[in-house]
Coordinates of C-alpha atoms in Angstrom, one line a residue:
Chain A
M998 CA 10.6 14.4 -24.9
P999 CA 6.8 15.4 -25.5
I1000 CA 4.8 11.9 -25.9
D1001 CA 1.3 12.3 -27.9
L1002 CA -1.2 10.0 -25.6
S1003 CA -4.4 9.8 -27.7
S1004 CA -1.8 8.0 -30.3
P1005 CA -1.5 4.2 -29.6
S1006 CA 1.8 4.3 -30.0
G1007 CA 2.0 8.0 -27.8
A1008 CA 0.7 5.7 -24.8
V1009 CA 2.0 2.6 -25.8
L1010 CA 5.5 4.9 -24.8
A1011 CA 4.2 6.0 -21.7
L1012 CA 3.5 2.5 -20.7
L1013 CA 6.8 1.5 -21.5
P1014 CA 7.8 -0.1 -18.2
E1015 CA 4.0 -1.2 -16.8
L1016 CA 3.4 -3.1 -20.3
L1017 CA 7.5 -4.8 -19.6
L1018 CA 6.2 -5.2 -16.4
S1019 CA 3.0 -7.1 -17.0
L1020 CA 4.1 -9.2 -20.0
W1021 CA 7.5 -10.6 -17.7
A1022 CA 5.0 -11.5 -15.5
L1023 CA 3.4 -13.5 -18.3
V1024 CA 6.8 -15.3 -19.7
V1025 CA 6.8 -15.8 -16.2
L1026 CA 4.0 -17.3 -15.5
L1027 CA 4.6 -19.6 -18.3
Y1028 CA 8.0 -21.0 -16.7
V1029 CA 6.6 -21.6 -13.9
A1030 CA 3.5 -23.3 -15.0
W1031 CA 5.8 -25.8 -15.5
R1032 CA 8.3 -25.9 -13.4
H1033 CA 6.6 -26.5 -9.8
R1034 CA 8.2 -29.4 -8.3
D1035 CA 10.8 -28.4 -5.6
G1036 CA 13.5 -25.5 -4.8
Y1037 CA 15.6 -25.1 -7.8
D1038 CA 11.9 -24.1 -9.4
M1039 CA 11.6 -21.8 -6.9
R1040 CA 14.4 -19.9 -6.9
T1041 CA 14.7 -19.9 -10.8
A1042 CA 11.2 -18.1 -10.6
G1043 CA 12.5 -16.2 -8.0
A1044 CA 15.5 -14.4 -9.7
L1045 CA 13.3 -14.6 -13.5
S1046 CA 10.7 -12.2 -12.5
L1047 CA 13.7 -10.0 -10.1
L1048 CA 14.4 -9.5 -14.2
G1049 CA 11.1 -8.1 -14.8
Y1050 CA 11.9 -5.0 -12.1
I1051 CA 14.9 -4.5 -14.1
F1052 CA 13.8 -3.8 -16.9
A1053 CA 10.7 -1.9 -15.7
V1054 CA 13.5 0.3 -13.6
A1055 CA 15.2 0.9 -16.6
A1056 CA 12.5 1.8 -18.8
T1057 CA 11.3 4.2 -16.0
G1058 CA 15.0 5.4 -16.3
W1059 CA 15.0 5.9 -19.4
L1060 CA 11.6 8.1 -19.5
A1061 CA 12.4 10.3 -16.2
W1062 CA 16.1 10.0 -18.5
R1063 CA 14.2 11.7 -20.8
G1064 CA 12.3 13.9 -19.8
A1065 CA 8.6 12.4 -21.2
H1066 CA 6.1 14.7 -20.7
A1067 CA 2.5 14.7 -21.7
E1068 CA 1.5 16.8 -24.8
G1069 CA -1.2 18.3 -24.3
L1070 CA -4.2 16.7 -21.9
S1071 CA -2.7 13.7 -19.8
I1072 CA -5.0 11.3 -21.1
M1073 CA -5.2 8.2 -17.9
I1074 CA -1.8 8.2 -16.7
A1075 CA 0.3 10.6 -15.7
L1076 CA 3.6 11.4 -17.1
D1077 CA 5.5 13.5 -14.1
G1078 CA 8.3 13.6 -12.4
F1079 CA 6.6 12.2 -9.0
R1080 CA 5.3 9.2 -10.4
F1081 CA 8.5 8.0 -12.0
A1082 CA 10.0 8.2 -8.5
S1083 CA 7.2 6.7 -7.5
D1084 CA 7.6 3.4 -9.6
A1085 CA 11.2 3.5 -9.3
L1086 CA 10.0 3.2 -5.1
L1087 CA 7.5 0.6 -5.4
L1088 CA 9.9 -1.3 -7.9
W1089 CA 12.6 -1.3 -5.6
I1090 CA 10.3 -2.5 -2.7
A1091 CA 9.2 -5.4 -4.9
G1092 CA 12.7 -6.6 -5.5
A1093 CA 13.9 -6.6 -2.0
V1094 CA 10.3 -8.8 -1.0
T1095 CA 11.2 -11.3 -3.2
I1096 CA 15.5 -11.4 -2.7
L1097 CA 13.5 -11.5 1.0
S1098 CA 10.7 -14.3 0.6
V1099 CA 13.2 -16.9 -2.2
R1100 CA 14.5 -18.7 0.0
W1101 CA 12.3 -17.7 2.9
L1102 CA 9.4 -19.5 0.9
I1103 CA 11.3 -22.8 1.1
R1104 CA 11.9 -23.1 3.9
Q1105 CA 8.2 -22.6 5.2
G1106 CA 8.0 -25.4 2.2
I1107 CA 5.3 -22.9 0.0
L1108 CA 6.5 -24.1 -2.8
A1109 CA 4.2 -22.7 -5.1
P1110 CA 6.4 -20.8 -8.5
E1111 CA 3.1 -18.8 -9.3
Y1112 CA 4.2 -16.0 -5.7
Y1113 CA 6.2 -14.4 -8.2
P1114 CA 4.1 -13.4 -11.3
L1115 CA 1.3 -12.7 -8.5
L1116 CA 3.8 -10.3 -7.0
M1117 CA 5.1 -8.8 -10.3
L1118 CA 1.3 -8.4 -10.7
A1119 CA 0.9 -6.8 -7.7
T1120 CA 3.6 -3.7 -8.7
V1121 CA 2.0 -3.4 -11.9
G1122 CA -1.8 -2.1 -10.2
M1123 CA 0.8 -0.2 -7.7
M1124 CA 2.3 1.4 -10.4
L1125 CA -1.1 2.2 -12.4
L1126 CA -2.4 3.8 -9.0
A1127 CA 0.5 5.5 -7.9
G1128 CA 0.6 6.9 -11.7
S1129 CA -2.8 7.1 -12.4
A1130 CA -4.2 11.2 -14.3
D1131 CA -7.7 8.5 -14.4
L1132 CA -10.7 7.8 -12.4
I1133 CA -10.7 5.0 -14.3
T1134 CA -6.3 3.8 -14.0
L1135 CA -7.1 4.5 -10.9
F1136 CA -10.1 1.6 -10.3
L1137 CA -8.9 -0.6 -12.0
G1138 CA -5.1 0.0 -10.8
L1139 CA -6.7 -0.4 -7.1
E1140 CA -7.9 -3.5 -7.7
V1141 CA -4.9 -4.9 -9.7
M1142 CA -2.9 -4.1 -6.7
S1143 CA -5.7 -5.5 -4.5
I1144 CA -6.6 -8.7 -5.9
S1145 CA -3.3 -10.2 -6.4
V1146 CA -2.2 -9.0 -3.0
Y1147 CA -5.6 -10.2 -1.1
I1148 CA -3.9 -13.7 -3.1
L1149 CA -0.6 -13.3 -1.6
A1150 CA -2.2 -12.3 1.9
G1151 CA -3.8 -15.6 1.9
F1152 CA -0.3 -17.9 -0.9
D1153 CA 0.2 -20.5 2.8
R1154 CA -3.1 -22.1 2.4
T1155 CA -2.7 -24.7 4.6
R1156 CA -2.4 -22.3 7.9
R1157 CA -4.8 -21.2 8.9
A1158 CA -4.1 -17.8 10.3
S1159 CA -3.0 -17.0 6.3
A1160 CA -6.5 -18.3 5.2
E1161 CA -8.3 -16.1 7.4
A1162 CA -5.7 -13.3 7.2
A1163 CA -7.0 -13.2 3.4
L1164 CA -10.6 -13.6 4.3
K1165 CA -10.7 -10.2 6.3
Y1166 CA -8.6 -8.3 3.6
F1167 CA -10.8 -9.5 1.1
L1168 CA -13.6 -8.4 2.8
I1169 CA -12.9 -5.3 4.0
G1170 CA -10.4 -4.2 0.6
A1171 CA -13.6 -5.0 -1.5
F1172 CA -16.0 -2.8 0.6
A1173 CA -13.4 -0.2 1.0
S1174 CA -13.2 0.2 -3.0
G1175 CA -17.1 0.4 -2.9
F1176 CA -17.1 3.2 -1.1
L1177 CA -13.9 4.4 -3.8
L1178 CA -16.5 3.6 -6.7
Y1179 CA -19.1 5.2 -5.8
G1180 CA -16.8 9.2 -5.0
I1181 CA -15.9 8.0 -8.7
A1182 CA -19.2 8.4 -9.8
L1183 CA -20.4 11.3 -7.2
T1184 CA -17.5 12.7 -9.6
Y1185 CA -18.5 11.4 -12.7
G1186 CA -22.2 13.4 -11.8
A1187 CA -20.8 16.9 -10.8
T1188 CA -18.1 16.7 -13.8
G1189 CA -18.9 14.3 -16.2
Q1190 CA -15.1 14.0 -16.5
F1191 CA -13.1 11.1 -15.3
N1192 CA -10.3 13.0 -15.9
F1193 CA -7.8 14.3 -12.8
E1194 CA -6.8 17.8 -15.1
L1195 CA -10.8 18.4 -16.2
I1196 CA -12.0 17.9 -13.2
G1197 CA -9.7 20.1 -11.4
A1198 CA -10.7 22.9 -13.9
Q1199 CA -14.4 21.9 -13.7
F1200 CA -14.1 22.1 -10.0
A1201 CA -11.7 25.2 -9.7
A1202 CA -14.5 27.4 -12.1
T1203 CA -17.7 26.4 -10.3
P1204 CA -18.0 26.1 -7.0
P1205 CA -18.5 21.9 -6.3
T1206 CA -21.8 20.6 -4.9
L1207 CA -23.4 19.2 -3.2
M1208 CA -23.1 15.7 -5.1
A1209 CA -19.2 17.2 -5.5
K1210 CA -19.1 16.7 -2.1
L1211 CA -19.9 13.9 -1.4
G1212 CA -18.2 11.7 -3.8
M1213 CA -14.7 13.4 -2.5
G1214 CA -15.8 12.2 1.0
L1215 CA -16.4 9.0 -0.4
I1216 CA -13.2 8.7 -2.2
L1217 CA -11.6 10.1 1.1
I1218 CA -13.0 6.9 3.2
G1219 CA -12.1 4.6 0.1
F1220 CA -7.9 5.5 0.3
A1221 CA -8.4 6.3 4.5
F1222 CA -9.5 2.3 4.6
K1223 CA -6.1 1.1 2.5
V1224 CA -4.1 3.4 3.9
A1225 CA -5.0 2.1 7.6
A1226 CA -5.9 5.5 9.2
V1227 CA -8.6 5.4 12.3
P1228 CA -10.8 4.5 12.3
F1229 CA -10.4 1.9 8.9
H1230 CA -7.7 0.5 11.2
A1231 CA -9.1 -2.7 12.2
W1232 CA -8.2 -5.0 9.4
A1233 CA -4.5 -4.6 9.8
P1234 CA -3.5 -6.0 12.4
D1235 CA -4.9 -9.0 11.8
V1236 CA -3.9 -9.4 8.0
Y1237 CA -0.2 -7.8 8.8
E1238 CA -0.2 -10.8 11.6
G1239 CA -1.4 -13.8 10.0
A1240 CA -0.2 -13.4 6.0
P1241 CA 3.2 -14.8 5.1
T1242 CA 6.0 -12.6 6.2
P1243 CA 7.6 -11.3 3.1
I1244 CA 4.4 -10.1 1.8
T1245 CA 3.5 -7.8 5.0
A1246 CA 6.1 -6.3 4.8
F1247 CA 4.9 -5.4 0.8
M1248 CA 1.6 -4.8 2.5
A1249 CA 2.8 -2.5 4.8
T1250 CA 5.2 -0.5 2.7
G1251 CA 4.0 -1.2 -1.0
V1252 CA 0.9 -0.9 -0.7
K1253 CA 1.0 1.8 1.3
A1254 CA 2.6 3.8 -0.9
A1255 CA 0.9 3.5 -3.9
A1256 CA -1.6 4.6 -2.4
F1257 CA -0.3 7.6 -0.4
F1258 CA 1.4 8.2 -4.3
A1259 CA -2.7 8.4 -5.1
L1260 CA -4.2 10.1 -3.3
A1261 CA -1.7 12.7 -2.8
R1262 CA -2.2 13.0 -6.5
V1263 CA -5.8 13.3 -6.5
L1264 CA -6.1 16.1 -3.6
A1265 CA -3.5 18.3 -5.8
E1266 CA -5.0 17.5 -8.8
V1267 CA -8.7 16.5 -9.1
F1268 CA -10.0 18.6 -5.1
P1269 CA -7.2 21.5 -4.8
A1270 CA -10.4 24.0 -5.2
M1271 CA -12.0 22.5 -2.6
V1272 CA -8.6 22.4 0.3
A1273 CA -10.3 24.5 2.7
L1274 CA -13.4 21.0 2.9
W1275 CA -10.3 18.2 3.0
R1276 CA -8.0 19.6 5.1
P1277 CA -9.6 19.8 8.7
V1278 CA -11.0 15.9 7.5
L1279 CA -7.2 15.5 7.1
F1280 CA -6.0 17.0 10.1
G1281 CA -8.7 14.6 12.0
L1282 CA -7.8 11.4 10.0
A1283 CA -4.1 12.9 11.3
I1284 CA -4.6 13.1 14.9
V1285 CA -6.8 10.1 16.4
T1286 CA -4.3 8.1 14.0
M1287 CA -1.4 9.4 15.0
L1288 CA -2.2 8.9 19.3
V1289 CA -4.6 5.7 18.6
G1290 CA -1.6 3.8 16.5
N1291 CA 1.7 4.8 18.6
L1292 CA -1.4 3.8 21.6
T1293 CA -1.9 0.8 20.7
A1294 CA 1.0 -0.8 19.6
L1295 CA 2.8 -0.9 23.4
S1296 CA 0.0 -2.9 24.3
Q1297 CA 1.0 -5.6 21.5
T1298 CA 3.5 -8.9 22.5
S1299 CA 3.5 -10.1 18.1
M1300 CA 6.4 -8.0 16.7
K1301 CA 3.9 -8.0 13.4
R1302 CA 1.3 -6.9 14.7
M1303 CA 3.5 -4.2 17.3
L1304 CA 4.7 -3.3 13.3
A1305 CA 1.4 -3.3 12.2
Y1306 CA 0.0 -0.6 14.5
S1307 CA 3.3 1.6 14.4
S1308 CA 2.3 1.2 10.2
I1309 CA -1.1 2.7 11.4
A1310 CA 0.8 5.8 12.8
H1311 CA 3.0 7.0 10.0
A1312 CA 0.4 6.5 8.1
G1313 CA -1.3 9.5 10.8
Y1314 CA 2.4 10.9 10.6
L1315 CA 2.6 10.9 6.7
M1316 CA -1.2 12.8 6.7
L1317 CA 0.8 15.9 7.6
A1318 CA 2.5 16.1 4.1
L1319 CA -0.7 15.9 2.7
W1320 CA -2.8 18.2 4.6
A1321 CA 0.5 20.3 4.2
H1322 CA -0.5 20.7 0.0
S1323 CA 2.5 22.1 -0.9
D1324 CA 6.0 21.5 -3.2
E1325 CA 7.4 20.6 0.5
G1326 CA 4.0 18.4 1.5
T1327 CA 5.2 16.4 -1.3
A1328 CA 9.2 16.3 -1.5
A1329 CA 8.3 14.8 2.3
V1330 CA 5.9 12.4 0.9
L1331 CA 8.0 11.4 -1.0
V1332 CA 12.0 10.9 1.1
Y1333 CA 9.3 10.0 3.5
L1334 CA 8.1 7.2 2.4
L1335 CA 11.4 6.2 0.9
A1336 CA 13.5 6.5 4.5
Y1337 CA 9.7 4.5 5.8
S1338 CA 10.2 1.6 3.5
I1339 CA 13.9 0.8 3.2
T1340 CA 13.4 0.5 7.5
T1341 CA 10.6 -1.3 7.0
V1342 CA 11.8 -4.0 4.3
A1343 CA 14.5 -4.6 6.9
A1344 CA 12.8 -4.9 9.6
F1345 CA 10.6 -7.6 7.9
G1346 CA 14.0 -9.1 6.5
I1347 CA 15.3 -9.7 10.1
L1348 CA 11.9 -11.0 11.9
A1349 CA 11.6 -12.9 9.0
S1350 CA 15.1 -14.7 9.0
I1351 CA 14.5 -15.0 12.4
E1352 CA 10.5 -16.5 12.4
R1353 CA 10.5 -20.5 13.1
A1354 CA 8.8 -22.2 10.2
G1355 CA 5.3 -22.7 10.5
A1356 CA 5.1 -20.3 13.4
R1357 CA 2.7 -17.7 12.8
T1358 CA 5.3 -14.7 14.3
V1359 CA 7.9 -13.5 16.0
L1360 CA 6.5 -13.0 19.9
L1361 CA 9.1 -10.3 22.3
T1362 CA 10.1 -12.8 23.8
D1363 CA 11.8 -14.8 20.9
L1364 CA 14.2 -11.9 20.4
E1365 CA 15.5 -12.0 23.8
G1366 CA 19.2 -12.7 23.6
L1367 CA 19.3 -12.3 20.3
F1368 CA 22.7 -10.1 20.6
A1369 CA 25.0 -12.5 21.8
V1370 CA 24.3 -15.0 19.5
R1371 CA 23.5 -12.8 16.4
P1372 CA 25.5 -9.8 17.0
F1373 CA 25.0 -8.7 13.3
A1374 CA 21.6 -9.0 13.0
S1375 CA 20.3 -8.1 16.0
M1376 CA 21.8 -4.8 15.7
G1377 CA 20.2 -4.3 12.4
L1378 CA 17.0 -4.3 14.1
S1379 CA 18.0 -1.6 16.4
I1380 CA 19.0 0.3 13.3
C1381 CA 15.9 -0.5 12.1
M1382 CA 13.9 0.5 15.3
L1383 CA 15.6 3.5 16.1
S1384 CA 14.7 4.9 12.5
L1385 CA 10.8 4.2 12.6
L1386 CA 11.4 5.7 16.4
G1387 CA 13.6 8.9 14.2
F1388 CA 15.6 9.2 15.5
P1389 CA 18.8 11.5 15.0
G1390 CA 21.9 9.7 12.9
T1391 CA 18.7 7.9 11.0
F1392 CA 17.0 7.6 7.9
G1393 CA 13.8 8.0 9.6
F1394 CA 15.2 11.8 12.1
I1395 CA 15.1 12.9 8.3
G1396 CA 11.9 12.4 7.2
K1397 CA 10.0 13.1 10.6
W1398 CA 12.4 16.7 10.2
L1399 CA 10.4 17.1 6.7
L1400 CA 7.5 17.0 7.2
L1401 CA 7.0 18.5 10.5
S1402 CA 9.0 21.1 9.0
A1403 CA 6.0 20.5 5.8
A1404 CA 3.1 21.4 8.0
L1405 CA 5.2 24.0 9.6
H1406 CA 5.7 26.0 7.0
Q1407 CA 1.7 26.1 6.0
G1408 CA 1.7 28.0 9.6
Q1409 CA -0.2 24.2 11.5
A1410 CA 1.9 24.3 15.2
V1411 CA -1.2 21.7 15.9
L1412 CA -0.4 18.2 14.5
P1413 CA 3.3 18.8 14.4
I1414 CA 3.1 18.9 18.2
V1415 CA 0.5 15.7 18.2
A1416 CA 3.0 14.1 16.2
M1417 CA 5.7 14.9 18.5
V1418 CA 4.2 13.3 21.0
G1419 CA 3.2 10.6 19.0
S1420 CA 6.6 9.5 18.3
A1421 CA 7.1 10.6 22.5
I1422 CA 5.1 7.6 22.8
S1423 CA 6.8 5.3 20.9
I1424 CA 9.5 5.4 22.3
G1425 CA 7.2 2.7 24.7
Y1426 CA 7.4 0.2 21.9
Y1427 CA 10.3 0.2 19.9
L1428 CA 12.9 0.6 22.8
P1429 CA 11.6 -2.3 24.3
V1430 CA 13.0 -4.7 21.0
V1431 CA 16.2 -2.7 21.5
L1432 CA 16.8 -3.2 25.3
A1433 CA 15.4 -7.1 25.0
M1434 CA 17.8 -8.0 22.5
T1435 CA 20.6 -7.0 24.2
L1436 CA 20.0 -6.3 27.7
K1437 CA 18.0 -9.8 28.2
P1438 CA 19.9 -12.8 29.1
T1439 CA 18.9 -15.7 26.3
R1440 CA 15.6 -18.2 27.5
T1441 CA 18.1 -21.9 27.0
R1442 CA 20.7 -22.9 25.6
Q1443 CA 19.3 -23.7 22.1
A1444 CA 17.2 -19.9 21.8
H1445 CA 18.1 -19.0 18.5
Q1446 CA 19.5 -21.9 16.6
T1447 CA 17.6 -21.9 14.0
I1448 CA 18.0 -18.8 13.3
R1449 CA 18.2 -19.5 8.8
F1450 CA 20.0 -16.0 7.0
P1451 CA 20.0 -17.1 4.1
R1452 CA 22.7 -15.4 2.3
P1453 CA 20.7 -13.0 -0.3
A1454 CA 18.5 -11.2 1.3
R1455 CA 21.5 -10.7 3.9
I1456 CA 23.2 -8.6 1.3
A1457 CA 19.6 -7.6 1.2
V1458 CA 19.2 -6.2 4.5
A1459 CA 22.1 -4.9 4.5
I1460 CA 22.7 -2.7 2.4
C1461 CA 19.0 -1.3 3.6
I1462 CA 21.1 -0.8 7.4
F1463 CA 24.0 1.3 5.5
A1464 CA 21.0 3.5 3.4
I1465 CA 19.2 4.1 7.1
M1466 CA 22.5 5.0 8.5
L1467 CA 24.0 6.5 4.8
F1468 CA 21.6 8.9 3.9
G1469 CA 20.7 9.6 8.4
V1470 CA 23.9 11.4 8.1
W1471 CA 24.2 12.5 4.1
P1472 CA 21.0 13.1 3.3
N1473 CA 21.7 16.4 0.9
V1474 CA 20.9 13.4 -2.4
V1475 CA 18.1 12.5 -1.5
L1476 CA 17.3 16.0 0.2
N1477 CA 18.0 17.3 -3.3
F1478 CA 16.3 15.0 -5.5
A1479 CA 13.1 15.5 -3.5
S1480 CA 12.9 19.4 -4.0
Q1481 CA 13.4 20.0 -7.5
K1482 CA 10.7 21.4 -9.8
V1483 CA 9.9 17.7 -11.4
V1484 CA 8.8 15.5 -9.1
Q1485 CA 7.0 17.6 -7.7
L1486 CA 3.2 17.5 -8.2
R1487 CA 1.0 20.5 -10.0
Q1488 CA -0.8 22.4 -7.5
A1489 CA -3.9 25.3 -8.0
E1490 CA -3.1 28.0 -5.8
L1491 CA -3.6 28.1 -2.6
P1492 CA -6.6 30.5 -1.5
T1493 CA -5.4 33.9 0.1
G1494 CA -7.3 35.4 3.6
P1495 CA -6.6 33.5 7.2
R1496 CA -6.0 29.9 7.0
Chain B
M419 CA -35.2 11.5 -18.0
L420 CA -35.7 9.0 -14.9
L421 CA -31.8 10.3 -13.9
G422 CA -33.2 12.2 -9.7
P423 CA -35.2 8.2 -9.2
S424 CA -32.1 6.2 -10.6
L425 CA -29.3 7.7 -8.3
A426 CA -32.3 7.8 -5.4
L427 CA -32.8 4.1 -6.0
S428 CA -28.8 3.5 -6.8
A429 CA -27.9 5.7 -3.2
V430 CA -30.5 2.8 -1.2
L431 CA -29.4 -0.4 -3.2
F432 CA -25.4 1.2 -2.2
V433 CA -26.8 2.1 2.0
L434 CA -28.0 -1.7 1.8
G435 CA -25.3 -3.6 1.2
V436 CA -23.3 -2.3 3.7
A437 CA -25.7 -2.4 6.2
G438 CA -25.2 -6.0 4.6
V439 CA -21.9 -5.8 5.3
L440 CA -22.0 -4.3 8.6
I441 CA -24.5 -6.7 10.5
R442 CA -24.5 -10.3 8.7
R443 CA -21.8 -13.1 9.6
N444 CA -21.8 -15.4 6.8
A445 CA -18.8 -15.3 4.9
I446 CA -20.7 -15.9 1.3
V447 CA -23.8 -13.0 1.8
V448 CA -21.5 -10.0 3.1
F449 CA -19.7 -11.2 -0.3
M450 CA -22.9 -10.9 -2.0
C451 CA -24.0 -7.3 -0.1
V452 CA -20.5 -5.7 -1.8
E453 CA -21.8 -7.0 -4.7
L454 CA -24.3 -5.1 -4.8
M455 CA -22.5 -2.0 -4.0
L456 CA -20.9 -2.3 -7.0
N457 CA -23.8 -2.9 -9.2
A458 CA -25.4 -0.1 -6.9
V459 CA -23.2 1.7 -8.4
N460 CA -22.8 0.7 -11.7
L461 CA -26.7 2.4 -12.2
S462 CA -25.4 5.7 -11.3
F463 CA -22.8 5.5 -14.1
V464 CA -26.0 4.3 -16.4
A465 CA -28.2 7.3 -15.5
L466 CA -25.0 9.4 -15.1
A467 CA -24.1 9.1 -18.6
R468 CA -27.4 9.4 -19.6
L469 CA -26.2 12.8 -18.4
H470 CA -22.6 13.6 -19.0
G471 CA -22.0 11.0 -22.1
V472 CA -20.9 7.5 -23.0
S473 CA -17.5 7.5 -20.9
G474 CA -20.0 6.3 -17.4
Q475 CA -21.0 3.4 -19.6
I476 CA -17.3 2.3 -20.5
M477 CA -16.5 2.4 -17.0
V478 CA -19.9 0.1 -16.2
F479 CA -17.6 -2.8 -18.2
F480 CA -14.6 -2.1 -16.3
V481 CA -16.1 -2.6 -12.8
M482 CA -18.3 -5.9 -14.0
T483 CA -14.6 -7.0 -14.8
V484 CA -13.3 -6.5 -11.7
A485 CA -16.6 -7.8 -9.4
A486 CA -16.2 -10.9 -11.6
A487 CA -12.0 -10.9 -11.2
E488 CA -13.2 -10.3 -7.1
A489 CA -16.0 -13.1 -7.2
A490 CA -13.1 -15.9 -8.5
V491 CA -10.7 -14.4 -6.2
G492 CA -13.3 -14.1 -3.1
L493 CA -14.7 -17.5 -3.5
A494 CA -11.2 -19.5 -3.7
I495 CA -10.6 -17.8 -0.8
I496 CA -13.9 -18.6 1.1
L497 CA -13.0 -22.1 0.1
A498 CA -9.9 -22.0 1.7
I499 CA -11.2 -21.1 4.9
F500 CA -14.2 -23.8 4.6
R501 CA -11.5 -26.0 5.3
H502 CA -10.0 -25.0 7.4
T503 CA -12.6 -24.0 10.0
Q504 CA -15.7 -26.7 8.2
S505 CA -17.8 -22.7 8.1
V506 CA -17.7 -19.9 6.6
D507 CA -19.6 -18.1 9.5
L508 CA -17.8 -15.1 10.6
A509 CA -18.4 -15.7 14.6
N510 CA -15.5 -18.8 14.0
I511 CA -12.5 -16.8 12.2
N512 CA -11.5 -15.8 15.6
L513 CA -8.1 -17.3 15.0
L514 CA -6.5 -13.4 15.1
K515 CA -8.2 -11.4 17.8
G516 CA -8.8 -7.3 16.4

């Protein structure tokens, strides 16, 4: 179904998932303006917002099923399989985080149902960011997402840690947006265009000027802040620890995934002609991110901080797929982010249930002897740790294997070796979690009696764990889906010759 | 055309903003420096729009809108912090150790 994006009706059709979700967010906002007193209102708002995600998934699925593609130039928003796949992933994350939040918020005494509309608006921003075909949409999507997430990070404002997390995230996030925006300005200055295709064509025709190179560098810095790549990662552990736990899960998966989707698109469509310039940058960033992320995670005692450093390391692994700059790399980005987000959401879901009301985090020592009291929760968390580690038989292994082979097929051996070393280091912090739960005795008789694992969250986590196991041993469905031609980004021909 | 001097001024302002964010320790001043960065970029857009047409000027409106939204949220967050610490000095914001 060709859609003419220059006509208003075409634009509405192309933006249907985002529009439906924004409209529904306003409806929910209107509802909570009247009903915001007790736990019942919180639950209703959560259920209503889930409906919004279902609408948006249906609209995305409909567009994908009709084979929507742009007639002529894609103006402002992309219409390709990659956008639909990334939208589906982001909506899935938002829905799962909503389910995990419902009872958790009530238990923590956060009775402010504005949480759900904000989560929906953040998702709209993520979808616009991941699907942008124009630097203006890219910037607006990024800001809609970021501003909503700043508020969500500080949502538990009566706790000092949450307010501090919000302030740090806000200042660093706004700082990073400044870099990205300056990069956009210089790219615009060099080409006179905002559209990805037109800029890409211009760079392919004429050798890039100094202005264009600076613009690309600044855009890369802006994205490096957003995905928390070393050396732009210092904010991540603090923010992840201070934010409410479901929001930490949202930031670690949704925000990171959206930024990676957008970065993949920008590198493939805007700067393919400058591949010789950005590949060394990604190479260096990937190596330090993998090593620093994994090494720093070793010394953490707080689970949320440990997972924050582990998410930094995973950003490093993902850069391998971007470095590859091939169809295989695009498929690897999709599969790895799916595996990573399923696992991380499940892990944070279990941690949220273990967390005591009012506590900032879960310490590694809090998990001791969990297996004896809560065998299923502890088994689930063990499976998550193994999947993050990339243990064979879990979905994480499939994702990592795709990443490594994507880089290897482009004639790169150093990055995969560093990634293997990084994974080997990560055994040092994932395995102690499993050992603490199974081998160590419980500290006191009252230990683990405060765990509350409400049924909706339990079902969501169980589905995630099941998916990790299923796709770990039977990955064909996911692999076949991701290797289709329709979900790939347009890749420009690489300059031939020795690399 | 004042393209060269405008771009140079914009770069200087941007660097001043970056330096301010990195050096100053008061949350509100840091926030003002971030706004300085955004407005420095706006100057670039306006200058470049003389060269490339109106789309650069349209971008400026978007940036101004975003900056206003950021100011609303940012000041609210700074207020929330002030209620806890009675200060907006970043040196006092040390509960979470980096």
